[in-house]
PDB file of N, CA and C in Angstrom:
ATOM      1  N   MET A   1       6.393   0.813 -22.568  1.00  0.00           N
ATOM      2  CA  MET A   1       6.039   1.943 -23.374  1.00  0.00           C
ATOM      3  C   MET A   1       7.081   2.152 -24.479  1.00  0.00           C
ATOM      4  N   THR A   2       8.306   1.772 -24.223  1.00  0.00           N
ATOM      5  CA  THR A   2       9.368   1.957 -25.216  1.00  0.00           C
ATOM      6  C   THR A   2       9.068   1.193 -26.501  1.00  0.00           C
ATOM      7  N   PHE A   3       8.625  -0.050 -26.374  1.00  0.00           N
ATOM      8  CA  PHE A   3       8.345  -0.849 -27.561  1.00  0.00           C
ATOM      9  C   PHE A   3       7.186  -0.251 -28.357  1.00  0.00           C
ATOM     10  N   TYR A   4       6.188   0.262 -27.668  1.00  0.00           N
ATOM     11  CA  TYR A   4       5.072   0.938 -28.320  1.00  0.00           C
ATOM     12  C   TYR A   4       5.597   2.085 -29.183  1.00  0.00           C
ATOM     13  N   HIS A   5       6.433   2.936 -28.590  1.00  0.00           N
ATOM     14  CA  HIS A   5       6.963   4.092 -29.327  1.00  0.00           C
ATOM     15  C   HIS A   5       7.891   3.663 -30.464  1.00  0.00           C
ATOM     16  N   LEU A   6       8.632   2.611 -30.271  1.00  0.00           N
ATOM     17  CA  LEU A   6       9.494   2.093 -31.338  1.00  0.00           C
ATOM     18  C   LEU A   6       8.661   1.657 -32.536  1.00  0.00           C
ATOM     19  N   MET A   7       7.601   0.910 -32.290  1.00  0.00           N
ATOM     20  CA  MET A   7       6.750   0.444 -33.390  1.00  0.00           C
ATOM     21  C   MET A   7       6.072   1.618 -34.092  1.00  0.00           C
ATOM     22  N   LYS A   8       5.629   2.615 -33.330  1.00  0.00           N
ATOM     23  CA  LYS A   8       5.034   3.815 -33.920  1.00  0.00           C
ATOM     24  C   LYS A   8       6.072   4.540 -34.788  1.00  0.00           C
ATOM     25  N   ALA A   9       7.294   4.654 -34.289  1.00  0.00           N
ATOM     26  CA  ALA A   9       8.351   5.338 -35.041  1.00  0.00           C
ATOM     27  C   ALA A   9       8.686   4.607 -36.339  1.00  0.00           C
ATOM     28  N   LEU A  10       8.508   3.298 -36.339  1.00  0.00           N
ATOM     29  CA  LEU A  10       8.752   2.513 -37.553  1.00  0.00           C
ATOM     30  C   LEU A  10       7.555   2.550 -38.510  1.00  0.00           C
ATOM     31  N   GLY A  11       6.499   3.248 -38.111  1.00  0.00           N
ATOM     32  CA  GLY A  11       5.359   3.437 -39.002  1.00  0.00           C
ATOM     33  C   GLY A  11       4.226   2.450 -38.835  1.00  0.00           C
ATOM     34  N   TYR A  12       4.282   1.618 -37.807  1.00  0.00           N
ATOM     35  CA  TYR A  12       3.209   0.637 -37.580  1.00  0.00           C
ATOM     36  C   TYR A  12       2.077   1.262 -36.783  1.00  0.00           C
ATOM     37  N   GLU A  13       0.836   0.913 -37.149  1.00  0.00           N
ATOM     38  CA  GLU A  13      -0.292   1.292 -36.314  1.00  0.00           C
ATOM     39  C   GLU A  13      -0.224   0.401 -35.082  1.00  0.00           C
ATOM     40  N   THR A  14      -0.153   1.037 -33.928  1.00  0.00           N
ATOM     41  CA  THR A  14       0.144   0.322 -32.685  1.00  0.00           C
ATOM     42  C   THR A  14      -0.797   0.795 -31.594  1.00  0.00           C
ATOM     43  N   ARG A  15      -1.153  -0.126 -30.713  1.00  0.00           N
ATOM     44  CA  ARG A  15      -1.940   0.276 -29.549  1.00  0.00           C
ATOM     45  C   ARG A  15      -1.388  -0.376 -28.291  1.00  0.00           C
ATOM     46  N   TRP A  16      -1.571   0.324 -27.191  1.00  0.00           N
ATOM     47  CA  TRP A  16      -1.123  -0.082 -25.864  1.00  0.00           C
ATOM     48  C   TRP A  16      -2.238  -0.878 -25.225  1.00  0.00           C
ATOM     49  N   VAL A  17      -1.948  -2.064 -24.714  1.00  0.00           N
ATOM     50  CA  VAL A  17      -2.976  -2.925 -24.128  1.00  0.00           C
ATOM     51  C   VAL A  17      -2.692  -3.080 -22.633  1.00  0.00           C
ATOM     52  N   VAL A  18      -3.733  -2.818 -21.855  1.00  0.00           N
ATOM     53  CA  VAL A  18      -3.615  -2.879 -20.395  1.00  0.00           C
ATOM     54  C   VAL A  18      -4.540  -3.968 -19.858  1.00  0.00           C
ATOM     55  N   ASP A  19      -3.936  -4.914 -19.147  1.00  0.00           N
ATOM     56  CA  ASP A  19      -4.684  -5.933 -18.409  1.00  0.00           C
ATOM     57  C   ASP A  19      -4.793  -5.401 -16.981  1.00  0.00           C
ATOM     58  N   TRP A  20      -6.012  -5.063 -16.568  1.00  0.00           N
ATOM     59  CA  TRP A  20      -6.219  -4.413 -15.280  1.00  0.00           C
ATOM     60  C   TRP A  20      -5.692  -5.241 -14.120  1.00  0.00           C
ATOM     61  N   THR A  21      -5.464  -6.538 -14.315  1.00  0.00           N
ATOM     62  CA  THR A  21      -4.959  -7.330 -13.186  1.00  0.00           C
ATOM     63  C   THR A  21      -3.488  -7.065 -12.915  1.00  0.00           C
ATOM     64  N   ASP A  22      -2.658  -6.809 -13.983  1.00  0.00           N
ATOM     65  CA  ASP A  22      -1.248  -6.546 -13.648  1.00  0.00           C
ATOM     66  C   ASP A  22      -0.266  -6.529 -14.814  1.00  0.00           C
ATOM     67  N   HIS A  23      -0.670  -6.392 -16.034  1.00  0.00           N
ATOM     68  CA  HIS A  23       0.309  -6.526 -17.118  1.00  0.00           C
ATOM     69  C   HIS A  23      -0.058  -5.610 -18.283  1.00  0.00           C
ATOM     70  N   VAL A  24       0.946  -5.252 -19.077  1.00  0.00           N
ATOM     71  CA  VAL A  24       0.749  -4.434 -20.281  1.00  0.00           C
ATOM     72  C   VAL A  24       1.559  -5.023 -21.423  1.00  0.00           C
ATOM     73  N   TRP A  25       1.122  -4.756 -22.648  1.00  0.00           N
ATOM     74  CA  TRP A  25       1.831  -5.172 -23.857  1.00  0.00           C
ATOM     75  C   TRP A  25       1.339  -4.303 -24.999  1.00  0.00           C
ATOM     76  N   VAL A  26       1.741  -4.604 -26.207  1.00  0.00           N
ATOM     77  CA  VAL A  26       1.269  -3.847 -27.368  1.00  0.00           C
ATOM     78  C   VAL A  26       0.612  -4.786 -28.370  1.00  0.00           C
ATOM     79  N   GLU A  27      -0.185  -4.176 -29.233  1.00  0.00           N
ATOM     80  CA  GLU A  27      -0.706  -4.858 -30.408  1.00  0.00           C
ATOM     81  C   GLU A  27      -0.330  -4.009 -31.605  1.00  0.00           C
ATOM     82  N   VAL A  28       0.089  -4.673 -32.666  1.00  0.00           N
ATOM     83  CA  VAL A  28       0.497  -4.004 -33.895  1.00  0.00           C
ATOM     84  C   VAL A  28      -0.388  -4.521 -35.025  1.00  0.00           C
ATOM     85  N   LEU A  29      -0.854  -3.610 -35.860  1.00  0.00           N
ATOM     86  CA  LEU A  29      -1.707  -3.991 -36.975  1.00  0.00           C
ATOM     87  C   LEU A  29      -0.826  -4.543 -38.094  1.00  0.00           C
ATOM     88  N   VAL A  30      -0.993  -5.832 -38.380  1.00  0.00           N
ATOM     89  CA  VAL A  30      -0.219  -6.520 -39.417  1.00  0.00           C
ATOM     90  C   VAL A  30      -1.207  -7.197 -40.356  1.00  0.00           C
ATOM     91  N   GLN A  31      -1.171  -6.796 -41.596  1.00  0.00           N
ATOM     92  CA  GLN A  31      -2.057  -7.360 -42.631  1.00  0.00           C
ATOM     93  C   GLN A  31      -3.521  -7.367 -42.171  1.00  0.00           C
ATOM     94  N   GLY A  32      -3.942  -6.247 -41.579  1.00  0.00           N
ATOM     95  CA  GLY A  32      -5.333  -6.086 -41.180  1.00  0.00           C
ATOM     96  C   GLY A  32      -5.737  -6.754 -39.876  1.00  0.00           C
ATOM     97  N   GLU A  33      -4.803  -7.382 -39.183  1.00  0.00           N
ATOM     98  CA  GLU A  33      -5.099  -8.071 -37.914  1.00  0.00           C
ATOM     99  C   GLU A  33      -4.247  -7.476 -36.798  1.00  0.00           C
ATOM    100  N   TRP A  34      -4.847  -7.333 -35.620  1.00  0.00           N
ATOM    101  CA  TRP A  34      -4.083  -6.883 -34.460  1.00  0.00           C
ATOM    102  C   TRP A  34      -3.281  -8.055 -33.895  1.00  0.00           C
ATOM    103  N   CYS A  35      -1.975  -7.929 -33.933  1.00  0.00           N
ATOM    104  CA  CYS A  35      -1.070  -8.977 -33.435  1.00  0.00           C
ATOM    105  C   CYS A  35      -0.545  -8.589 -32.063  1.00  0.00           C
ATOM    106  N   HIS A  36      -0.643  -9.506 -31.153  1.00  0.00           N
ATOM    107  CA  HIS A  36      -0.149  -9.348 -29.784  1.00  0.00           C
ATOM    108  C   HIS A  36       1.375  -9.448 -29.795  1.00  0.00           C
ATOM    109  N   ILE A  37       2.029  -8.472 -29.153  1.00  0.00           N
ATOM    110  CA  ILE A  37       3.481  -8.537 -28.957  1.00  0.00           C
ATOM    111  C   ILE A  37       3.758  -8.150 -27.510  1.00  0.00           C
ATOM    112  N   ASP A  38       4.352  -9.073 -26.783  1.00  0.00           N
ATOM    113  CA  ASP A  38       4.714  -8.819 -25.394  1.00  0.00           C
ATOM    114  C   ASP A  38       6.233  -8.889 -25.295  1.00  0.00           C
ATOM    115  N   PRO A  39       6.904  -7.734 -25.363  1.00  0.00           N
ATOM    116  CA  PRO A  39       8.365  -7.748 -25.335  1.00  0.00           C
ATOM    117  C   PRO A  39       8.945  -8.271 -24.022  1.00  0.00           C
ATOM    118  N   CYS A  40       8.198  -8.169 -22.928  1.00  0.00           N
ATOM    119  CA  CYS A  40       8.680  -8.696 -21.647  1.00  0.00           C
ATOM    120  C   CYS A  40       8.776 -10.211 -21.662  1.00  0.00           C
ATOM    121  N   GLU A  41       7.928 -10.841 -22.460  1.00  0.00           N
ATOM    122  CA  GLU A  41       7.866 -12.302 -22.514  1.00  0.00           C
ATOM    123  C   GLU A  41       8.395 -12.862 -23.839  1.00  0.00           C
ATOM    124  N   ALA A  42       8.911 -11.984 -24.710  1.00  0.00           N
ATOM    125  CA  ALA A  42       9.380 -12.394 -26.044  1.00  0.00           C
ATOM    126  C   ALA A  42       8.300 -13.193 -26.771  1.00  0.00           C
ATOM    127  N   ALA A  43       7.070 -12.676 -26.706  1.00  0.00           N
ATOM    128  CA  ALA A  43       5.922 -13.392 -27.278  1.00  0.00           C
ATOM    129  C   ALA A  43       5.344 -12.617 -28.452  1.00  0.00           C
ATOM    130  N   PHE A  44       5.021 -13.337 -29.522  1.00  0.00           N
ATOM    131  CA  PHE A  44       4.378 -12.749 -30.693  1.00  0.00           C
ATOM    132  C   PHE A  44       3.109 -13.519 -31.020  1.00  0.00           C
ATOM    133  N   ASN A  45       1.996 -12.805 -30.997  1.00  0.00           N
ATOM    134  CA  ASN A  45       0.690 -13.342 -31.380  1.00  0.00           C
ATOM    135  C   ASN A  45       0.296 -14.600 -30.596  1.00  0.00           C
ATOM    136  N   GLU A  46       0.544 -14.554 -29.300  1.00  0.00           N
ATOM    137  CA  GLU A  46       0.158 -15.641 -28.396  1.00  0.00           C
ATOM    138  C   GLU A  46      -0.856 -15.105 -27.390  1.00  0.00           C
ATOM    139  N   LYS A  47      -2.012 -14.685 -27.887  1.00  0.00           N
ATOM    140  CA  LYS A  47      -2.990 -13.991 -27.055  1.00  0.00           C
ATOM    141  C   LYS A  47      -3.504 -14.820 -25.885  1.00  0.00           C
ATOM    142  N   LYS A  48      -3.506 -16.106 -25.990  1.00  0.00           N
ATOM    143  CA  LYS A  48      -4.032 -16.938 -24.895  1.00  0.00           C
ATOM    144  C   LYS A  48      -2.947 -17.373 -23.914  1.00  0.00           C
ATOM    145  N   MET A  49      -1.707 -16.891 -24.113  1.00  0.00           N
ATOM    146  CA  MET A  49      -0.608 -17.327 -23.247  1.00  0.00           C
ATOM    147  C   MET A  49      -0.843 -17.006 -21.773  1.00  0.00           C
ATOM    148  N   TYR A  50      -1.562 -15.927 -21.492  1.00  0.00           N
ATOM    149  CA  TYR A  50      -1.768 -15.516 -20.107  1.00  0.00           C
ATOM    150  C   TYR A  50      -2.697 -16.467 -19.354  1.00  0.00           C
ATOM    151  N   LEU A  51      -3.493 -17.224 -20.076  1.00  0.00           N
ATOM    152  CA  LEU A  51      -4.343 -18.223 -19.416  1.00  0.00           C
ATOM    153  C   LEU A  51      -3.477 -19.260 -18.704  1.00  0.00           C
ATOM    154  N   GLY A  52      -2.342 -19.592 -19.292  1.00  0.00           N
ATOM    155  CA  GLY A  52      -1.414 -20.540 -18.686  1.00  0.00           C
ATOM    156  C   GLY A  52      -0.773 -20.011 -17.415  1.00  0.00           C
ATOM    157  N   TRP A  53      -0.848 -18.714 -17.209  1.00  0.00           N
ATOM    158  CA  TRP A  53      -0.338 -18.099 -15.986  1.00  0.00           C
ATOM    159  C   TRP A  53      -1.352 -18.201 -14.850  1.00  0.00           C
ATOM    160  N   GLY A  54      -2.547 -18.706 -15.168  1.00  0.00           N
ATOM    161  CA  GLY A  54      -3.604 -18.766 -14.171  1.00  0.00           C
ATOM    162  C   GLY A  54      -4.271 -17.424 -13.931  1.00  0.00           C
ATOM    163  N   LYS A  55      -4.162 -16.515 -14.884  1.00  0.00           N
ATOM    164  CA  LYS A  55      -4.731 -15.176 -14.728  1.00  0.00           C
ATOM    165  C   LYS A  55      -6.254 -15.225 -14.695  1.00  0.00           C
ATOM    166  N   LYS A  56      -6.801 -14.375 -13.896  1.00  0.00           N
ATOM    167  CA  LYS A  56      -8.250 -14.221 -13.771  1.00  0.00           C
ATOM    168  C   LYS A  56      -8.599 -12.849 -14.357  1.00  0.00           C
ATOM    169  N   HIS A  57      -8.675 -12.778 -15.685  1.00  0.00           N
ATOM    170  CA  HIS A  57      -8.918 -11.506 -16.365  1.00  0.00           C
ATOM    171  C   HIS A  57     -10.238 -10.870 -15.940  1.00  0.00           C
ATOM    172  N   THR A  58     -10.225  -9.536 -15.892  1.00  0.00           N
ATOM    173  CA  THR A  58     -11.440  -8.764 -15.661  1.00  0.00           C
ATOM    174  C   THR A  58     -11.644  -7.778 -16.811  1.00  0.00           C
ATOM    175  N   TYR A  59     -10.659  -6.919 -17.008  1.00  0.00           N
ATOM    176  CA  TYR A  59     -10.733  -5.916 -18.068  1.00  0.00           C
ATOM    177  C   TYR A  59      -9.397  -5.882 -18.807  1.00  0.00           C
ATOM    178  N   ILE A  60      -9.445  -5.988 -20.116  1.00  0.00           N
ATOM    179  CA  ILE A  60      -8.257  -5.790 -20.944  1.00  0.00           C
ATOM    180  C   ILE A  60      -8.671  -4.791 -22.016  1.00  0.00           C
ATOM    181  N   ILE A  61      -8.057  -3.608 -21.954  1.00  0.00           N
ATOM    182  CA  ILE A  61      -8.450  -2.511 -22.824  1.00  0.00           C
ATOM    183  C   ILE A  61      -7.256  -2.090 -23.678  1.00  0.00           C
ATOM    184  N   ALA A  62      -7.514  -1.916 -24.985  1.00  0.00           N
ATOM    185  CA  ALA A  62      -6.496  -1.426 -25.914  1.00  0.00           C
ATOM    186  C   ALA A  62      -6.709   0.073 -26.113  1.00  0.00           C
ATOM    187  N   PHE A  63      -5.614   0.830 -26.086  1.00  0.00           N
ATOM    188  CA  PHE A  63      -5.639   2.282 -26.239  1.00  0.00           C
ATOM    189  C   PHE A  63      -4.786   2.692 -27.428  1.00  0.00           C
ATOM    190  N   SER A  64      -5.325   3.572 -28.265  1.00  0.00           N
ATOM    191  CA  SER A  64      -4.563   4.102 -29.394  1.00  0.00           C
ATOM    192  C   SER A  64      -5.052   5.493 -29.730  1.00  0.00           C
ATOM    193  N   PRO A  65      -4.136   6.435 -29.963  1.00  0.00           N
ATOM    194  CA  PRO A  65      -4.570   7.759 -30.406  1.00  0.00           C
ATOM    195  C   PRO A  65      -5.311   7.690 -31.740  1.00  0.00           C
ATOM    196  N   ASP A  66      -5.008   6.679 -32.552  1.00  0.00           N
ATOM    197  CA  ASP A  66      -5.615   6.542 -33.876  1.00  0.00           C
ATOM    198  C   ASP A  66      -7.000   5.913 -33.827  1.00  0.00           C
ATOM    199  N   THR A  67      -7.179   4.878 -33.000  1.00  0.00           N
ATOM    200  CA  THR A  67      -8.437   4.127 -33.002  1.00  0.00           C
ATOM    201  C   THR A  67      -9.238   4.270 -31.715  1.00  0.00           C
ATOM    202  N   GLY A  68      -8.713   4.936 -30.716  1.00  0.00           N
ATOM    203  CA  GLY A  68      -9.432   5.119 -29.459  1.00  0.00           C
ATOM    204  C   GLY A  68      -9.278   3.937 -28.529  1.00  0.00           C
ATOM    205  N   LEU A  69     -10.354   3.617 -27.817  1.00  0.00           N
ATOM    206  CA  LEU A  69     -10.358   2.540 -26.823  1.00  0.00           C
ATOM    207  C   LEU A  69     -11.162   1.366 -27.344  1.00  0.00           C
ATOM    208  N   GLU A  70     -10.717   0.168 -26.968  1.00  0.00           N
ATOM    209  CA  GLU A  70     -11.483  -1.021 -27.329  1.00  0.00           C
ATOM    210  C   GLU A  70     -11.311  -2.071 -26.248  1.00  0.00           C
ATOM    211  N   ASP A  71     -12.424  -2.671 -25.847  1.00  0.00           N
ATOM    212  CA  ASP A  71     -12.384  -3.788 -24.911  1.00  0.00           C
ATOM    213  C   ASP A  71     -11.953  -5.017 -25.695  1.00  0.00           C
ATOM    214  N   VAL A  72     -10.768  -5.530 -25.398  1.00  0.00           N
ATOM    215  CA  VAL A  72     -10.239  -6.703 -26.115  1.00  0.00           C
ATOM    216  C   VAL A  72     -10.142  -7.915 -25.192  1.00  0.00           C
ATOM    217  N   THR A  73     -10.866  -7.856 -24.092  1.00  0.00           N
ATOM    218  CA  THR A  73     -10.787  -8.919 -23.096  1.00  0.00           C
ATOM    219  C   THR A  73     -10.972 -10.303 -23.706  1.00  0.00           C
ATOM    220  N   MET A  74     -11.968 -10.455 -24.567  1.00  0.00           N
ATOM    221  CA  MET A  74     -12.251 -11.787 -25.093  1.00  0.00           C
ATOM    222  C   MET A  74     -11.217 -12.264 -26.110  1.00  0.00           C
ATOM    223  N   ASP A  75     -10.354 -11.383 -26.583  1.00  0.00           N
ATOM    224  CA  ASP A  75      -9.232 -11.837 -27.414  1.00  0.00           C
ATOM    225  C   ASP A  75      -8.220 -12.608 -26.564  1.00  0.00           C
ATOM    226  N   TYR A  76      -8.225 -12.349 -25.265  1.00  0.00           N
ATOM    227  CA  TYR A  76      -7.227 -12.930 -24.366  1.00  0.00           C
ATOM    228  C   TYR A  76      -7.808 -13.919 -23.367  1.00  0.00           C
ATOM    229  N   ALA A  77      -9.077 -13.784 -23.034  1.00  0.00           N
ATOM    230  CA  ALA A  77      -9.733 -14.691 -22.094  1.00  0.00           C
ATOM    231  C   ALA A  77     -10.453 -15.781 -22.875  1.00  0.00           C
ATOM    232  N   ASP A  78     -10.932 -16.786 -22.181  1.00  0.00           N
ATOM    233  CA  ASP A  78     -11.620 -17.861 -22.901  1.00  0.00           C
ATOM    234  C   ASP A  78     -13.052 -18.103 -22.438  1.00  0.00           C
ATOM    235  N   ASP A  79     -13.491 -17.406 -21.378  1.00  0.00           N
ATOM    236  CA  ASP A  79     -14.826 -17.661 -20.856  1.00  0.00           C
ATOM    237  C   ASP A  79     -15.463 -16.342 -20.415  1.00  0.00           C
ATOM    238  N   LEU A  80     -16.273 -15.754 -21.288  1.00  0.00           N
ATOM    239  CA  LEU A  80     -16.886 -14.457 -21.007  1.00  0.00           C
ATOM    240  C   LEU A  80     -17.736 -14.484 -19.752  1.00  0.00           C
ATOM    241  N   THR A  81     -18.439 -15.571 -19.509  1.00  0.00           N
ATOM    242  CA  THR A  81     -19.282 -15.679 -18.319  1.00  0.00           C
ATOM    243  C   THR A  81     -18.446 -15.531 -17.051  1.00  0.00           C
ATOM    244  N   GLU A  82     -17.313 -16.204 -16.996  1.00  0.00           N
ATOM    245  CA  GLU A  82     -16.436 -16.107 -15.827  1.00  0.00           C
ATOM    246  C   GLU A  82     -15.840 -14.708 -15.697  1.00  0.00           C
ATOM    247  N   VAL A  83     -15.456 -14.116 -16.816  1.00  0.00           N
ATOM    248  CA  VAL A  83     -14.920 -12.751 -16.795  1.00  0.00           C
ATOM    249  C   VAL A  83     -15.965 -11.802 -16.217  1.00  0.00           C
ATOM    250  N   GLN A  84     -17.187 -11.897 -16.691  1.00  0.00           N
ATOM    251  CA  GLN A  84     -18.244 -11.001 -16.224  1.00  0.00           C
ATOM    252  C   GLN A  84     -18.547 -11.185 -14.739  1.00  0.00           C
ATOM    253  N   LYS A  85     -18.410 -12.387 -14.230  1.00  0.00           N
ATOM    254  CA  LYS A  85     -18.616 -12.625 -12.788  1.00  0.00           C
ATOM    255  C   LYS A  85     -17.565 -11.889 -11.953  1.00  0.00           C
ATOM    256  N   ARG A  86     -16.360 -11.771 -12.501  1.00  0.00           N
ATOM    257  CA  ARG A  86     -15.278 -11.113 -11.764  1.00  0.00           C
ATOM    258  C   ARG A  86     -15.339  -9.588 -11.864  1.00  0.00           C
ATOM    259  N   ARG A  87     -16.045  -9.071 -12.838  1.00  0.00           N
ATOM    260  CA  ARG A  87     -16.119  -7.617 -13.011  1.00  0.00           C
ATOM    261  C   ARG A  87     -16.953  -6.997 -11.896  1.00  0.00           C
ATOM    262  N   ASP A  88     -16.571  -5.766 -11.510  1.00  0.00           N
ATOM    263  CA  ASP A  88     -17.244  -5.102 -10.400  1.00  0.00           C
ATOM    264  C   ASP A  88     -18.390  -4.190 -10.837  1.00  0.00           C
ATOM    265  N   VAL A  89     -18.773  -4.271 -12.118  1.00  0.00           N
ATOM    266  CA  VAL A  89     -19.920  -3.528 -12.643  1.00  0.00           C
ATOM    267  C   VAL A  89     -20.702  -4.446 -13.564  1.00  0.00           C
ATOM    268  N   THR A  90     -21.957  -4.080 -13.829  1.00  0.00           N
ATOM    269  CA  THR A  90     -22.740  -4.875 -14.774  1.00  0.00           C
ATOM    270  C   THR A  90     -22.215  -4.639 -16.185  1.00  0.00           C
ATOM    271  N   GLU A  91     -22.595  -5.497 -17.107  1.00  0.00           N
ATOM    272  CA  GLU A  91     -22.174  -5.329 -18.499  1.00  0.00           C
ATOM    273  C   GLU A  91     -22.692  -4.004 -19.060  1.00  0.00           C
ATOM    274  N   GLU A  92     -23.909  -3.640 -18.714  1.00  0.00           N
ATOM    275  CA  GLU A  92     -24.473  -2.372 -19.176  1.00  0.00           C
ATOM    276  C   GLU A  92     -23.672  -1.182 -18.645  1.00  0.00           C
ATOM    277  N   GLU A  93     -23.321  -1.215 -17.352  1.00  0.00           N
ATOM    278  CA  GLU A  93     -22.516  -0.139 -16.772  1.00  0.00           C
ATOM    279  C   GLU A  93     -21.138  -0.070 -17.430  1.00  0.00           C
ATOM    280  N   PHE A  94     -20.571  -1.219 -17.703  1.00  0.00           N
ATOM    281  CA  PHE A  94     -19.259  -1.253 -18.352  1.00  0.00           C
ATOM    282  C   PHE A  94     -19.328  -0.641 -19.749  1.00  0.00           C
ATOM    283  N   GLN A  95     -20.353  -1.019 -20.521  1.00  0.00           N
ATOM    284  CA  GLN A  95     -20.493  -0.481 -21.879  1.00  0.00           C
ATOM    285  C   GLN A  95     -20.719   1.029 -21.842  1.00  0.00           C
ATOM    286  N   GLU A  96     -21.519   1.503 -20.902  1.00  0.00           N
ATOM    287  CA  GLU A  96     -21.730   2.948 -20.753  1.00  0.00           C
ATOM    288  C   GLU A  96     -20.417   3.651 -20.406  1.00  0.00           C
ATOM    289  N   SER A  97     -19.632   3.041 -19.540  1.00  0.00           N
ATOM    290  CA  SER A  97     -18.334   3.610 -19.174  1.00  0.00           C
ATOM    291  C   SER A  97     -17.384   3.649 -20.361  1.00  0.00           C
ATOM    292  N   MET A  98     -17.418   2.610 -21.187  1.00  0.00           N
ATOM    293  CA  MET A  98     -16.556   2.582 -22.376  1.00  0.00           C
ATOM    294  C   MET A  98     -16.946   3.685 -23.359  1.00  0.00           C
ATOM    295  N   VAL A  99     -18.244   3.915 -23.538  1.00  0.00           N
ATOM    296  CA  VAL A  99     -18.700   4.982 -24.433  1.00  0.00           C
ATOM    297  C   VAL A  99     -18.225   6.338 -23.909  1.00  0.00           C
ATOM    298  N   GLU A 100     -18.396   6.559 -22.605  1.00  0.00           N
ATOM    299  CA  GLU A 100     -17.964   7.820 -21.995  1.00  0.00           C
ATOM    300  C   GLU A 100     -16.448   8.000 -22.111  1.00  0.00           C
ATOM    301  N   ALA A 101     -15.706   6.929 -21.834  1.00  0.00           N
ATOM    302  CA  ALA A 101     -14.246   6.996 -21.929  1.00  0.00           C
ATOM    303  C   ALA A 101     -13.799   7.242 -23.365  1.00  0.00           C
ATOM    304  N   GLN A 102     -14.482   6.630 -24.329  1.00  0.00           N
ATOM    305  CA  GLN A 102     -14.155   6.824 -25.745  1.00  0.00           C
ATOM    306  C   GLN A 102     -14.349   8.294 -26.130  1.00  0.00           C
ATOM    307  N   GLU A 103     -15.426   8.898 -25.664  1.00  0.00           N
ATOM    308  CA  GLU A 103     -15.684  10.310 -25.955  1.00  0.00           C
ATOM    309  C   GLU A 103     -14.598  11.191 -25.345  1.00  0.00           C
ATOM    310  N   GLU A 104     -14.235  10.918 -24.099  1.00  0.00           N
ATOM    311  CA  GLU A 104     -13.181  11.695 -23.443  1.00  0.00           C
ATOM    312  C   GLU A 104     -11.845  11.505 -24.155  1.00  0.00           C
ATOM    313  N   TRP A 105     -11.561  10.275 -24.580  1.00  0.00           N
ATOM    314  CA  TRP A 105     -10.320   9.963 -25.291  1.00  0.00           C
ATOM    315  C   TRP A 105     -10.244  10.758 -26.593  1.00  0.00           C
ATOM    316  N   ARG A 106     -11.337  10.749 -27.350  1.00  0.00           N
ATOM    317  CA  ARG A 106     -11.370  11.486 -28.627  1.00  0.00           C
ATOM    318  C   ARG A 106     -11.202  12.989 -28.396  1.00  0.00           C
ATOM    319  N   THR A 107     -11.840  13.506 -27.352  1.00  0.00           N
ATOM    320  CA  THR A 107     -11.693  14.928 -27.030  1.00  0.00           C
ATOM    321  C   THR A 107     -10.240  15.250 -26.701  1.00  0.00           C
ATOM    322  N   LEU A 108      -9.622  14.424 -25.895  1.00  0.00           N
ATOM    323  CA  LEU A 108      -8.223  14.630 -25.510  1.00  0.00           C
ATOM    324  C   LEU A 108      -7.318  14.635 -26.738  1.00  0.00           C
ATOM    325  N   TYR A 109      -7.443  13.627 -27.579  1.00  0.00           N
ATOM    326  CA  TYR A 109      -6.532  13.521 -28.727  1.00  0.00           C
ATOM    327  C   TYR A 109      -6.861  14.501 -29.843  1.00  0.00           C
ATOM    328  N   SER A 110      -8.127  14.901 -29.983  1.00  0.00           N
ATOM    329  CA  SER A 110      -8.447  15.899 -31.009  1.00  0.00           C
ATOM    330  C   SER A 110      -7.935  17.270 -30.580  1.00  0.00           C
ATOM    331  N   SER A 111      -7.941  17.559 -29.278  1.00  0.00           N
ATOM    332  CA  SER A 111      -7.424  18.846 -28.810  1.00  0.00           C
ATOM    333  C   SER A 111      -5.895  18.896 -28.905  1.00  0.00           C
ATOM    334  N   GLN A 112      -5.234  17.763 -28.773  1.00  0.00           N
ATOM    335  CA  GLN A 112      -3.776  17.724 -28.908  1.00  0.00           C
ATOM    336  C   GLN A 112      -3.343  17.828 -30.357  1.00  0.00           C
ATOM    337  N   ALA A 113      -4.176  17.302 -31.288  1.00  0.00           N
ATOM    338  CA  ALA A 113      -3.840  17.336 -32.711  1.00  0.00           C
ATOM    339  C   ALA A 113      -4.014  18.728 -33.286  1.00  0.00           C
ATOM    340  N   GLY A 114      -4.935  19.516 -32.744  1.00  0.00           N
ATOM    341  CA  GLY A 114      -5.261  20.820 -33.298  1.00  0.00           C
ATOM    342  C   GLY A 114      -4.569  21.887 -32.607  1.00  0.00           C
TER     343      GLY A 114
END
């Protein structure tokens, strides 16, 4: 979380990325592209590096007060079919949950801003 706040303090649009299996990192908007930065691994823009760890991704969600929530799983995984097999809900249920979570996220951050 420290690196996230550091990048925000330096004026970068930044989001917190959570891999539901066991890891977190940040993405920073650089020249219109979200760049992966994992300070624990000293990694910059190596989104597929976790595949080499043998990770079995299910959900990877980016969170930002500025942009809300976004499913970024396919930025980090390489086989959507395999990812969907590992998920514990259907794709339709997942999308409905993301819409609901996005609404709750916006409500939370709009009430904090005002």
